[in-house]
PDB file of N, CA and C in Angstrom:
ATOM      1  N   MET G   1       0.770  -1.374   0.393  1.00  0.00           N
ATOM      2  CA  MET G   1       0.441  -0.184   0.094  1.00  0.00           C
ATOM      3  C   MET G   1       1.234   1.648  -0.394  1.00  0.00           C
ATOM      4  N   PRO G   2       0.928   1.922  -0.833  1.00  0.00           N
ATOM      5  CA  PRO G   2       1.648   3.568  -1.262  1.00  0.00           C
ATOM      6  C   PRO G   2       0.961   4.011  -0.106  1.00  0.00           C
ATOM      7  N   HIS G   3       1.865   5.439   0.260  1.00  0.00           N
ATOM      8  CA  HIS G   3       2.263   6.084   1.758  1.00  0.00           C
ATOM      9  C   HIS G   3       0.785   6.848   1.029  1.00  0.00           C
ATOM     10  N   ARG G   4       0.454   8.024   2.382  1.00  0.00           N
ATOM     11  CA  ARG G   4      -0.716   9.342   1.230  1.00  0.00           C
ATOM     12  C   ARG G   4      -0.207   9.627   0.568  1.00  0.00           C
ATOM     13  N   ASN G   5       0.165  10.097  -0.272  1.00  0.00           N
ATOM     14  CA  ASN G   5       0.999  11.389  -0.394  1.00  0.00           C
ATOM     15  C   ASN G   5       1.479  10.759  -2.177  1.00  0.00           C
ATOM     16  N   ALA G   6       1.637   9.565  -2.257  1.00  0.00           N
ATOM     17  CA  ALA G   6       2.952   9.062  -2.855  1.00  0.00           C
ATOM     18  C   ALA G   6       1.630   9.496  -4.072  1.00  0.00           C
ATOM     19  N   PRO G   7       2.727   9.839  -5.483  1.00  0.00           N
ATOM     20  CA  PRO G   7       2.387  10.037  -7.200  1.00  0.00           C
ATOM     21  C   PRO G   7       0.573   9.276  -7.569  1.00  0.00           C
ATOM     22  N   LEU G   8       0.986   8.089  -7.707  1.00  0.00           N
ATOM     23  CA  LEU G   8      -0.059   7.121  -8.351  1.00  0.00           C
ATOM     24  C   LEU G   8      -1.094   7.475  -6.756  1.00  0.00           C
ATOM     25  N   THR G   9      -1.256   8.497  -6.333  1.00  0.00           N
ATOM     26  CA  THR G   9      -3.182   8.163  -5.879  1.00  0.00           C
ATOM     27  C   THR G   9      -3.406   9.055  -5.645  1.00  0.00           C
ATOM     28  N   GLU G  10      -5.076   9.126  -5.357  1.00  0.00           N
ATOM     29  CA  GLU G  10      -6.205  10.535  -5.519  1.00  0.00           C
ATOM     30  C   GLU G  10      -5.583  12.065  -4.949  1.00  0.00           C
ATOM     31  N   THR G  11      -5.254  11.714  -3.687  1.00  0.00           N
ATOM     32  CA  THR G  11      -4.078  13.012  -3.107  1.00  0.00           C
ATOM     33  C   THR G  11      -2.859  13.513  -3.565  1.00  0.00           C
ATOM     34  N   GLY G  12      -2.156  12.470  -4.171  1.00  0.00           N
ATOM     35  CA  GLY G  12      -1.667  12.628  -5.631  1.00  0.00           C
ATOM     36  C   GLY G  12      -1.327  13.437  -6.658  1.00  0.00           C
ATOM     37  N   ARG G  13      -2.384  13.147  -6.825  1.00  0.00           N
ATOM     38  CA  ARG G  13      -2.487  13.305  -8.764  1.00  0.00           C
ATOM     39  C   ARG G  13      -2.303  14.932  -8.750  1.00  0.00           C
ATOM     40  N   PRO G  14      -3.338  15.357  -7.725  1.00  0.00           N
ATOM     41  CA  PRO G  14      -3.166  17.137  -8.041  1.00  0.00           C
ATOM     42  C   PRO G  14      -1.909  17.586  -7.839  1.00  0.00           C
ATOM     43  N   ARG G  15      -1.099  17.515  -7.743  1.00  0.00           N
ATOM     44  CA  ARG G  15       0.161  18.107  -7.235  1.00  0.00           C
ATOM     45  C   ARG G  15       0.822  18.573  -8.711  1.00  0.00           C
ATOM     46  N   PRO G  16       1.693  17.033  -9.610  1.00  0.00           N
ATOM     47  CA  PRO G  16       1.020  18.279 -10.219  1.00  0.00           C
ATOM     48  C   PRO G  16       0.448  18.558 -11.530  1.00  0.00           C
ATOM     49  N   ALA G  17      -0.250  18.810 -11.044  1.00  0.00           N
ATOM     50  CA  ALA G  17      -1.340  19.076 -12.412  1.00  0.00           C
ATOM     51  C   ALA G  17      -1.839  20.415 -12.278  1.00  0.00           C
ATOM     52  N   ARG G  18      -1.546  20.888 -10.770  1.00  0.00           N
ATOM     53  CA  ARG G  18      -1.580  22.455  -9.834  1.00  0.00           C
ATOM     54  C   ARG G  18      -0.084  22.673 -10.795  1.00  0.00           C
ATOM     55  N   CYS G  19       1.094  22.244 -10.793  1.00  0.00           N
ATOM     56  CA  CYS G  19       2.449  23.172 -11.210  1.00  0.00           C
ATOM     57  C   CYS G  19       1.896  24.063 -12.717  1.00  0.00           C
ATOM     58  N   VAL G  20       1.734  22.385 -13.586  1.00  0.00           N
ATOM     59  CA  VAL G  20       1.313  22.590 -14.824  1.00  0.00           C
ATOM     60  C   VAL G  20       0.277  23.686 -14.895  1.00  0.00           C
ATOM     61  N   VAL G  21      -0.833  23.184 -14.325  1.00  0.00           N
ATOM     62  CA  VAL G  21      -2.854  23.883 -14.206  1.00  0.00           C
ATOM     63  C   VAL G  21      -1.930  26.111 -13.890  1.00  0.00           C
ATOM     64  N   GLU G  22      -1.613  26.131 -12.770  1.00  0.00           N
ATOM     65  CA  GLU G  22      -2.040  26.786 -12.096  1.00  0.00           C
ATOM     66  C   GLU G  22      -0.356  27.848 -11.463  1.00  0.00           C
ATOM     67  N   ASP G  23       0.613  27.178 -11.897  1.00  0.00           N
ATOM     68  CA  ASP G  23       1.737  27.397 -12.076  1.00  0.00           C
ATOM     69  C   ASP G  23       3.068  27.840 -12.976  1.00  0.00           C
ATOM     70  N   GLY G  24       2.059  26.910 -13.803  1.00  0.00           N
ATOM     71  CA  GLY G  24       3.287  27.476 -16.015  1.00  0.00           C
ATOM     72  C   GLY G  24       4.476  26.858 -15.377  1.00  0.00           C
ATOM     73  N   TRP G  25       4.340  25.530 -14.364  1.00  0.00           N
ATOM     74  CA  TRP G  25       5.489  24.879 -14.960  1.00  0.00           C
ATOM     75  C   TRP G  25       5.960  24.142 -15.679  1.00  0.00           C
ATOM     76  N   PRO G  26       7.133  23.724 -16.947  1.00  0.00           N
ATOM     77  CA  PRO G  26       6.960  23.333 -18.288  1.00  0.00           C
ATOM     78  C   PRO G  26       7.026  21.172 -17.646  1.00  0.00           C
ATOM     79  N   LEU G  27       5.142  21.486 -19.111  1.00  0.00           N
ATOM     80  CA  LEU G  27       5.640  19.778 -18.627  1.00  0.00           C
ATOM     81  C   LEU G  27       5.632  18.539 -17.772  1.00  0.00           C
ATOM     82  N   ARG G  28       7.839  18.209 -18.565  1.00  0.00           N
ATOM     83  CA  ARG G  28       8.191  17.575 -18.298  1.00  0.00           C
ATOM     84  C   ARG G  28       9.047  18.334 -16.984  1.00  0.00           C
ATOM     85  N   ARG G  29       9.081  19.313 -17.259  1.00  0.00           N
ATOM     86  CA  ARG G  29      10.310  19.652 -15.028  1.00  0.00           C
ATOM     87  C   ARG G  29       8.842  18.910 -14.310  1.00  0.00           C
ATOM     88  N   ALA G  30       7.193  19.202 -14.077  1.00  0.00           N
ATOM     89  CA  ALA G  30       6.437  18.655 -12.853  1.00  0.00           C
ATOM     90  C   ALA G  30       6.869  17.788 -13.354  1.00  0.00           C
ATOM     91  N   ALA G  31       6.817  16.681 -14.569  1.00  0.00           N
ATOM     92  CA  ALA G  31       7.146  15.149 -14.951  1.00  0.00           C
ATOM     93  C   ALA G  31       8.612  14.805 -14.073  1.00  0.00           C
ATOM     94  N   GLU G  32       9.515  15.211 -14.084  1.00  0.00           N
ATOM     95  CA  GLU G  32      10.887  14.991 -13.137  1.00  0.00           C
ATOM     96  C   GLU G  32      10.853  14.908 -11.820  1.00  0.00           C
ATOM     97  N   ARG G  33      10.589  15.885 -12.032  1.00  0.00           N
ATOM     98  CA  ARG G  33      10.221  16.343 -10.546  1.00  0.00           C
ATOM     99  C   ARG G  33       9.182  15.346  -9.408  1.00  0.00           C
ATOM    100  N   PHE G  34       7.825  15.451  -9.476  1.00  0.00           N
ATOM    101  CA  PHE G  34       6.877  14.132  -9.391  1.00  0.00           C
ATOM    102  C   PHE G  34       6.927  12.530 -10.157  1.00  0.00           C
ATOM    103  N   GLN G  35       7.782  12.010 -10.574  1.00  0.00           N
ATOM    104  CA  GLN G  35       8.446  11.536 -10.244  1.00  0.00           C
ATOM    105  C   GLN G  35       7.622  10.048 -11.678  1.00  0.00           C
ATOM    106  N   VAL G  36       6.903  11.041 -12.499  1.00  0.00           N
ATOM    107  CA  VAL G  36       5.671  10.783 -13.080  1.00  0.00           C
ATOM    108  C   VAL G  36       6.604  10.289 -14.954  1.00  0.00           C
ATOM    109  N   SER G  37       6.324  10.199 -15.584  1.00  0.00           N
ATOM    110  CA  SER G  37       5.720   9.877 -17.645  1.00  0.00           C
ATOM    111  C   SER G  37       5.735  11.577 -17.609  1.00  0.00           C
ATOM    112  N   PRO G  38       6.069  12.147 -18.082  1.00  0.00           N
ATOM    113  CA  PRO G  38       5.087  13.149 -19.314  1.00  0.00           C
ATOM    114  C   PRO G  38       4.290  13.124 -19.474  1.00  0.00           C
ATOM    115  N   THR G  39       4.149  11.625 -20.508  1.00  0.00           N
ATOM    116  CA  THR G  39       2.075  11.213 -20.464  1.00  0.00           C
ATOM    117  C   THR G  39       1.727  11.591 -19.590  1.00  0.00           C
ATOM    118  N   THR G  40       1.977  10.598 -18.706  1.00  0.00           N
ATOM    119  CA  THR G  40       1.165  10.978 -17.455  1.00  0.00           C
ATOM    120  C   THR G  40       0.512  11.911 -16.727  1.00  0.00           C
ATOM    121  N   ALA G  41       2.482  12.464 -16.468  1.00  0.00           N
ATOM    122  CA  ALA G  41       1.788  14.158 -16.216  1.00  0.00           C
ATOM    123  C   ALA G  41       0.728  15.409 -17.438  1.00  0.00           C
ATOM    124  N   GLN G  42       0.822  15.028 -18.922  1.00  0.00           N
ATOM    125  CA  GLN G  42       0.259  15.623 -19.542  1.00  0.00           C
ATOM    126  C   GLN G  42      -1.756  14.916 -18.995  1.00  0.00           C
ATOM    127  N   ARG G  43      -1.482  13.565 -18.774  1.00  0.00           N
ATOM    128  CA  ARG G  43      -3.002  13.341 -18.778  1.00  0.00           C
ATOM    129  C   ARG G  43      -3.703  13.493 -17.417  1.00  0.00           C
ATOM    130  N   TRP G  44      -3.171  13.684 -16.687  1.00  0.00           N
ATOM    131  CA  TRP G  44      -3.276  14.981 -15.275  1.00  0.00           C
ATOM    132  C   TRP G  44      -3.482  15.627 -15.340  1.00  0.00           C
ATOM    133  N   SER G  45      -2.458  16.701 -16.234  1.00  0.00           N
ATOM    134  CA  SER G  45      -2.938  18.361 -16.224  1.00  0.00           C
ATOM    135  C   SER G  45      -4.516  18.105 -17.065  1.00  0.00           C
ATOM    136  N   GLY G  46      -4.828  17.649 -18.237  1.00  0.00           N
ATOM    137  CA  GLY G  46      -5.950  17.940 -18.875  1.00  0.00           C
ATOM    138  C   GLY G  46      -7.616  17.194 -18.242  1.00  0.00           C
ATOM    139  N   ARG G  47      -6.904  16.785 -17.659  1.00  0.00           N
ATOM    140  CA  ARG G  47      -8.083  16.504 -16.249  1.00  0.00           C
ATOM    141  C   ARG G  47      -8.496  17.192 -15.383  1.00  0.00           C
ATOM    142  N   TYR G  48      -7.636  18.047 -15.211  1.00  0.00           N
ATOM    143  CA  TYR G  48      -7.854  18.908 -13.496  1.00  0.00           C
ATOM    144  C   TYR G  48      -8.164  20.023 -14.468  1.00  0.00           C
ATOM    145  N   ARG G  49      -7.304  20.315 -15.760  1.00  0.00           N
ATOM    146  CA  ARG G  49      -8.401  21.655 -16.265  1.00  0.00           C
ATOM    147  C   ARG G  49      -9.710  22.088 -16.310  1.00  0.00           C
ATOM    148  N   GLU G  50      -9.264  20.418 -17.208  1.00  0.00           N
ATOM    149  CA  GLU G  50     -10.908  19.870 -17.605  1.00  0.00           C
ATOM    150  C   GLU G  50     -12.308  20.270 -16.121  1.00  0.00           C
ATOM    151  N   PHE G  51     -12.067  19.034 -14.886  1.00  0.00           N
ATOM    152  CA  PHE G  51     -13.001  19.675 -14.142  1.00  0.00           C
ATOM    153  C   PHE G  51     -12.313  19.582 -12.747  1.00  0.00           C
ATOM    154  N   GLY G  52     -11.105  20.051 -12.695  1.00  0.00           N
ATOM    155  CA  GLY G  52     -10.823  20.464 -11.424  1.00  0.00           C
ATOM    156  C   GLY G  52     -10.318  19.376 -10.245  1.00  0.00           C
ATOM    157  N   GLU G  53     -10.521  19.398  -9.282  1.00  0.00           N
ATOM    158  CA  GLU G  53     -10.252  18.390  -8.265  1.00  0.00           C
ATOM    159  C   GLU G  53     -10.551  16.983  -8.477  1.00  0.00           C
ATOM    160  N   ALA G  54     -12.637  17.006  -9.176  1.00  0.00           N
ATOM    161  CA  ALA G  54     -12.854  16.539  -8.887  1.00  0.00           C
ATOM    162  C   ALA G  54     -12.434  15.078 -10.181  1.00  0.00           C
ATOM    163  N   GLY G  55     -11.623  15.878 -11.656  1.00  0.00           N
ATOM    164  CA  GLY G  55     -10.158  14.821 -12.041  1.00  0.00           C
ATOM    165  C   GLY G  55     -10.039  14.203 -11.530  1.00  0.00           C
ATOM    166  N   MET G  56      -9.292  14.290 -10.360  1.00  0.00           N
ATOM    167  CA  MET G  56      -8.169  14.320 -10.436  1.00  0.00           C
ATOM    168  C   MET G  56      -8.543  12.180  -9.821  1.00  0.00           C
ATOM    169  N   ALA G  57     -10.084  11.826  -9.098  1.00  0.00           N
ATOM    170  CA  ALA G  57     -10.531  11.133  -8.871  1.00  0.00           C
ATOM    171  C   ALA G  57     -10.386   9.383  -9.362  1.00  0.00           C
ATOM    172  N   ASP G  58     -10.386   8.405  -8.580  1.00  0.00           N
ATOM    173  CA  ASP G  58      -9.964   7.355  -9.591  1.00  0.00           C
ATOM    174  C   ASP G  58     -11.269   6.965 -10.231  1.00  0.00           C
ATOM    175  N   ARG G  59     -10.898   6.314 -11.325  1.00  0.00           N
ATOM    176  CA  ARG G  59     -12.579   6.328 -12.412  1.00  0.00           C
ATOM    177  C   ARG G  59     -12.610   5.071 -12.738  1.00  0.00           C
ATOM    178  N   SER G  60     -13.581   4.020 -12.853  1.00  0.00           N
ATOM    179  CA  SER G  60     -14.109   2.622 -13.499  1.00  0.00           C
ATOM    180  C   SER G  60     -12.440   2.992 -15.576  1.00  0.00           C
ATOM    181  N   ALA G  61     -12.702   0.878 -14.797  1.00  0.00           N
ATOM    182  CA  ALA G  61     -12.870   1.168 -16.261  1.00  0.00           C
ATOM    183  C   ALA G  61     -12.193  -0.066 -16.730  1.00  0.00           C
ATOM    184  N   ARG G  62     -13.600   0.012 -16.765  1.00  0.00           N
ATOM    185  CA  ARG G  62     -14.901  -1.057 -16.673  1.00  0.00           C
ATOM    186  C   ARG G  62     -15.282   0.258 -18.257  1.00  0.00           C
ATOM    187  N   PRO G  63     -15.228  -0.679 -19.740  1.00  0.00           N
ATOM    188  CA  PRO G  63     -15.640   0.308 -20.731  1.00  0.00           C
ATOM    189  C   PRO G  63     -16.411   0.700 -20.981  1.00  0.00           C
ATOM    190  N   PHE G  64     -16.961   0.925 -21.906  1.00  0.00           N
ATOM    191  CA  PHE G  64     -17.822   1.828 -22.706  1.00  0.00           C
ATOM    192  C   PHE G  64     -19.025   0.834 -23.540  1.00  0.00           C
ATOM    193  N   ARG G  65     -18.026  -0.167 -24.103  1.00  0.00           N
ATOM    194  CA  ARG G  65     -19.089  -1.325 -24.575  1.00  0.00           C
ATOM    195  C   ARG G  65     -18.835  -2.324 -24.851  1.00  0.00           C
ATOM    196  N   SER G  66     -19.762  -2.735 -24.761  1.00  0.00           N
ATOM    197  CA  SER G  66     -18.926  -4.543 -25.074  1.00  0.00           C
ATOM    198  C   SER G  66     -17.882  -5.352 -26.353  1.00  0.00           C
ATOM    199  N   PRO G  67     -17.178  -5.360 -26.461  1.00  0.00           N
ATOM    200  CA  PRO G  67     -16.685  -5.258 -27.544  1.00  0.00           C
ATOM    201  C   PRO G  67     -16.886  -6.601 -28.037  1.00  0.00           C
ATOM    202  N   ARG G  68     -17.147  -7.964 -26.619  1.00  0.00           N
ATOM    203  CA  ARG G  68     -18.076  -8.900 -27.224  1.00  0.00           C
ATOM    204  C   ARG G  68     -19.007  -9.246 -27.821  1.00  0.00           C
ATOM    205  N   ARG G  69     -19.460  -8.842 -27.720  1.00  0.00           N
ATOM    206  CA  ARG G  69     -21.007  -8.632 -27.774  1.00  0.00           C
ATOM    207  C   ARG G  69     -21.932  -8.790 -29.045  1.00  0.00           C
ATOM    208  N   PRO G  70     -22.649  -9.462 -30.415  1.00  0.00           N
ATOM    209  CA  PRO G  70     -22.848  -9.323 -31.144  1.00  0.00           C
ATOM    210  C   PRO G  70     -23.623  -8.383 -31.680  1.00  0.00           C
ATOM    211  N   PRO G  71     -23.667  -7.854 -32.942  1.00  0.00           N
ATOM    212  CA  PRO G  71     -24.987  -7.002 -32.666  1.00  0.00           C
ATOM    213  C   PRO G  71     -26.025  -7.538 -32.851  1.00  0.00           C
ATOM    214  N   THR G  72     -26.602  -7.011 -32.700  1.00  0.00           N
ATOM    215  CA  THR G  72     -28.511  -6.984 -32.613  1.00  0.00           C
ATOM    216  C   THR G  72     -29.395  -7.996 -33.880  1.00  0.00           C
ATOM    217  N   ARG G  73     -29.241  -7.020 -34.933  1.00  0.00           N
ATOM    218  CA  ARG G  73     -29.337  -7.961 -36.516  1.00  0.00           C
ATOM    219  C   ARG G  73     -28.345  -9.418 -37.345  1.00  0.00           C
ATOM    220  N   THR G  74     -26.921  -9.888 -36.047  1.00  0.00           N
ATOM    221  CA  THR G  74     -26.518 -10.863 -35.981  1.00  0.00           C
ATOM    222  C   THR G  74     -27.952 -11.331 -35.382  1.00  0.00           C
ATOM    223  N   GLU G  75     -28.101 -11.431 -33.919  1.00  0.00           N
ATOM    224  CA  GLU G  75     -28.296 -12.259 -32.849  1.00  0.00           C
ATOM    225  C   GLU G  75     -29.973 -12.561 -33.288  1.00  0.00           C
ATOM    226  N   ARG G  76     -30.378 -12.141 -34.179  1.00  0.00           N
ATOM    227  CA  ARG G  76     -31.663 -12.407 -35.134  1.00  0.00           C
ATOM    228  C   ARG G  76     -32.057 -13.065 -35.427  1.00  0.00           C
ATOM    229  N   ARG G  77     -30.542 -12.600 -35.964  1.00  0.00           N
ATOM    230  CA  ARG G  77     -30.537 -13.349 -38.088  1.00  0.00           C
ATOM    231  C   ARG G  77     -29.714 -15.504 -37.157  1.00  0.00           C
ATOM    232  N   ILE G  78     -29.079 -15.150 -36.019  1.00  0.00           N
ATOM    233  CA  ILE G  78     -28.870 -16.571 -35.489  1.00  0.00           C
ATOM    234  C   ILE G  78     -30.852 -16.896 -34.754  1.00  0.00           C
ATOM    235  N   ILE G  79     -31.224 -16.472 -34.141  1.00  0.00           N
ATOM    236  CA  ILE G  79     -31.921 -17.141 -33.658  1.00  0.00           C
ATOM    237  C   ILE G  79     -33.247 -17.589 -34.486  1.00  0.00           C
ATOM    238  N   LYS G  80     -33.166 -16.595 -35.093  1.00  0.00           N
ATOM    239  CA  LYS G  80     -34.111 -17.247 -36.627  1.00  0.00           C
ATOM    240  C   LYS G  80     -34.199 -18.645 -37.489  1.00  0.00           C
ATOM    241  N   VAL G  81     -32.572 -18.471 -37.759  1.00  0.00           N
ATOM    242  CA  VAL G  81     -32.826 -19.794 -38.622  1.00  0.00           C
ATOM    243  C   VAL G  81     -31.880 -20.936 -37.949  1.00  0.00           C
ATOM    244  N   ARG G  82     -31.358 -21.207 -36.182  1.00  0.00           N
ATOM    245  CA  ARG G  82     -31.873 -22.622 -35.327  1.00  0.00           C
ATOM    246  C   ARG G  82     -33.512 -22.755 -35.281  1.00  0.00           C
ATOM    247  N   PRO G  83     -34.189 -22.666 -34.801  1.00  0.00           N
ATOM    248  CA  PRO G  83     -36.346 -23.203 -35.319  1.00  0.00           C
ATOM    249  C   PRO G  83     -36.180 -24.058 -36.427  1.00  0.00           C
ATOM    250  N   ALA G  84     -35.910 -22.354 -37.940  1.00  0.00           N
ATOM    251  CA  ALA G  84     -35.938 -23.995 -39.601  1.00  0.00           C
ATOM    252  C   ALA G  84     -35.480 -24.374 -39.803  1.00  0.00           C
ATOM    253  N   ARG G  85     -34.051 -24.435 -39.654  1.00  0.00           N
ATOM    254  CA  ARG G  85     -33.512 -25.499 -39.929  1.00  0.00           C
ATOM    255  C   ARG G  85     -32.878 -26.503 -39.086  1.00  0.00           C
ATOM    256  N   ARG G  86     -32.818 -26.152 -37.657  1.00  0.00           N
ATOM    257  CA  ARG G  86     -32.885 -27.103 -35.624  1.00  0.00           C
ATOM    258  C   ARG G  86     -30.447 -27.776 -36.708  1.00  0.00           C
ATOM    259  N   TRP G  87     -30.226 -26.696 -36.642  1.00  0.00           N
ATOM    260  CA  TRP G  87     -28.772 -27.173 -36.918  1.00  0.00           C
ATOM    261  C   TRP G  87     -28.289 -27.368 -35.375  1.00  0.00           C
ATOM    262  N   GLY G  88     -26.808 -26.827 -35.637  1.00  0.00           N
ATOM    263  CA  GLY G  88     -26.144 -26.982 -34.176  1.00  0.00           C
ATOM    264  C   GLY G  88     -25.294 -25.381 -34.412  1.00  0.00           C
ATOM    265  N   PRO G  89     -24.688 -25.008 -33.270  1.00  0.00           N
ATOM    266  CA  PRO G  89     -23.554 -23.682 -33.150  1.00  0.00           C
ATOM    267  C   PRO G  89     -22.746 -24.161 -34.506  1.00  0.00           C
ATOM    268  N   ALA G  90     -22.264 -25.172 -34.538  1.00  0.00           N
ATOM    269  CA  ALA G  90     -21.011 -25.212 -35.476  1.00  0.00           C
ATOM    270  C   ALA G  90     -21.606 -24.886 -37.361  1.00  0.00           C
ATOM    271  N   ARG G  91     -23.041 -25.290 -36.890  1.00  0.00           N
ATOM    272  CA  ARG G  91     -23.581 -25.584 -39.236  1.00  0.00           C
ATOM    273  C   ARG G  91     -24.536 -24.529 -39.830  1.00  0.00           C
ATOM    274  N   ILE G  92     -24.783 -23.235 -38.321  1.00  0.00           N
ATOM    275  CA  ILE G  92     -25.341 -21.323 -38.488  1.00  0.00           C
ATOM    276  C   ILE G  92     -24.297 -20.635 -38.421  1.00  0.00           C
ATOM    277  N   ALA G  93     -22.546 -21.095 -37.782  1.00  0.00           N
ATOM    278  CA  ALA G  93     -21.964 -20.264 -38.060  1.00  0.00           C
ATOM    279  C   ALA G  93     -21.542 -20.152 -39.089  1.00  0.00           C
ATOM    280  N   HIS G  94     -21.572 -21.421 -40.253  1.00  0.00           N
ATOM    281  CA  HIS G  94     -20.206 -22.065 -41.593  1.00  0.00           C
ATOM    282  C   HIS G  94     -21.919 -21.206 -42.105  1.00  0.00           C
ATOM    283  N   LEU G  95     -23.619 -21.368 -42.109  1.00  0.00           N
ATOM    284  CA  LEU G  95     -23.863 -20.574 -42.984  1.00  0.00           C
ATOM    285  C   LEU G  95     -23.926 -19.110 -42.475  1.00  0.00           C
ATOM    286  N   LEU G  96     -23.985 -18.012 -41.851  1.00  0.00           N
ATOM    287  CA  LEU G  96     -23.795 -17.349 -42.297  1.00  0.00           C
ATOM    288  C   LEU G  96     -23.084 -16.720 -42.118  1.00  0.00           C
ATOM    289  N   GLY G  97     -21.621 -17.849 -41.615  1.00  0.00           N
ATOM    290  CA  GLY G  97     -20.500 -17.117 -41.661  1.00  0.00           C
ATOM    291  C   GLY G  97     -19.839 -16.378 -39.995  1.00  0.00           C
ATOM    292  N   LEU G  98     -20.119 -17.132 -39.068  1.00  0.00           N
ATOM    293  CA  LEU G  98     -19.818 -16.457 -37.996  1.00  0.00           C
ATOM    294  C   LEU G  98     -19.213 -17.528 -37.315  1.00  0.00           C
ATOM    295  N   ALA G  99     -17.974 -17.100 -36.365  1.00  0.00           N
ATOM    296  CA  ALA G  99     -17.473 -18.563 -35.097  1.00  0.00           C
ATOM    297  C   ALA G  99     -18.808 -19.031 -34.048  1.00  0.00           C
ATOM    298  N   PRO G 100     -18.161 -20.075 -34.972  1.00  0.00           N
ATOM    299  CA  PRO G 100     -18.647 -21.238 -33.898  1.00  0.00           C
ATOM    300  C   PRO G 100     -19.291 -21.016 -32.382  1.00  0.00           C
ATOM    301  N   SER G 101     -18.835 -20.306 -32.039  1.00  0.00           N
ATOM    302  CA  SER G 101     -18.137 -19.540 -30.538  1.00  0.00           C
ATOM    303  C   SER G 101     -19.868 -18.168 -30.578  1.00  0.00           C
ATOM    304  N   THR G 102     -19.153 -17.929 -31.100  1.00  0.00           N
ATOM    305  CA  THR G 102     -20.414 -16.263 -31.185  1.00  0.00           C
ATOM    306  C   THR G 102     -21.941 -16.908 -30.965  1.00  0.00           C
ATOM    307  N   VAL G 103     -21.833 -18.315 -32.476  1.00  0.00           N
ATOM    308  CA  VAL G 103     -23.148 -18.454 -32.254  1.00  0.00           C
ATOM    309  C   VAL G 103     -22.898 -19.518 -31.112  1.00  0.00           C
ATOM    310  N   HIS G 104     -22.394 -19.972 -30.529  1.00  0.00           N
ATOM    311  CA  HIS G 104     -23.713 -20.561 -28.677  1.00  0.00           C
ATOM    312  C   HIS G 104     -23.228 -19.297 -28.253  1.00  0.00           C
ATOM    313  N   ARG G 105     -22.440 -18.569 -27.499  1.00  0.00           N
ATOM    314  CA  ARG G 105     -23.358 -17.659 -26.806  1.00  0.00           C
ATOM    315  C   ARG G 105     -24.716 -17.425 -27.400  1.00  0.00           C
ATOM    316  N   VAL G 106     -24.615 -17.402 -28.405  1.00  0.00           N
ATOM    317  CA  VAL G 106     -26.350 -16.918 -28.369  1.00  0.00           C
ATOM    318  C   VAL G 106     -27.459 -16.841 -28.043  1.00  0.00           C
ATOM    319  N   LEU G 107     -26.811 -18.970 -28.482  1.00  0.00           N
ATOM    320  CA  LEU G 107     -28.467 -20.146 -28.095  1.00  0.00           C
ATOM    321  C   LEU G 107     -28.892 -19.886 -26.954  1.00  0.00           C
ATOM    322  N   VAL G 108     -26.360 -20.403 -26.095  1.00  0.00           N
ATOM    323  CA  VAL G 108     -27.297 -20.274 -24.440  1.00  0.00           C
ATOM    324  C   VAL G 108     -28.080 -19.252 -23.985  1.00  0.00           C
ATOM    325  N   GLY G 109     -26.698 -18.208 -24.828  1.00  0.00           N
ATOM    326  CA  GLY G 109     -27.484 -16.638 -23.681  1.00  0.00           C
ATOM    327  C   GLY G 109     -28.408 -16.395 -23.429  1.00  0.00           C
TER     328      GLY G 109
END
């Protein structure tokens, strides 16, 4: 567990951001001083400039969208073929040009 004022905690992030935004430090100087990469210092400075102290809070790592889920249209096509042909996931996948695992996930889930 890092100490309270470590550079990568919620309380440590505003320090380099304040130096860049409010005090006019060069980005590289602030990054060196607080032992973070210039990219990280730039990200924190941008968030501080846009959102203030609230932008320094930890954020969720959850993606905005789920890349594993097939489009609704594809799901409908799979579900439509299943009762008409009485095929399993592998044959439906071949017919529709999809991965068998995708078809199976739609049929089971």
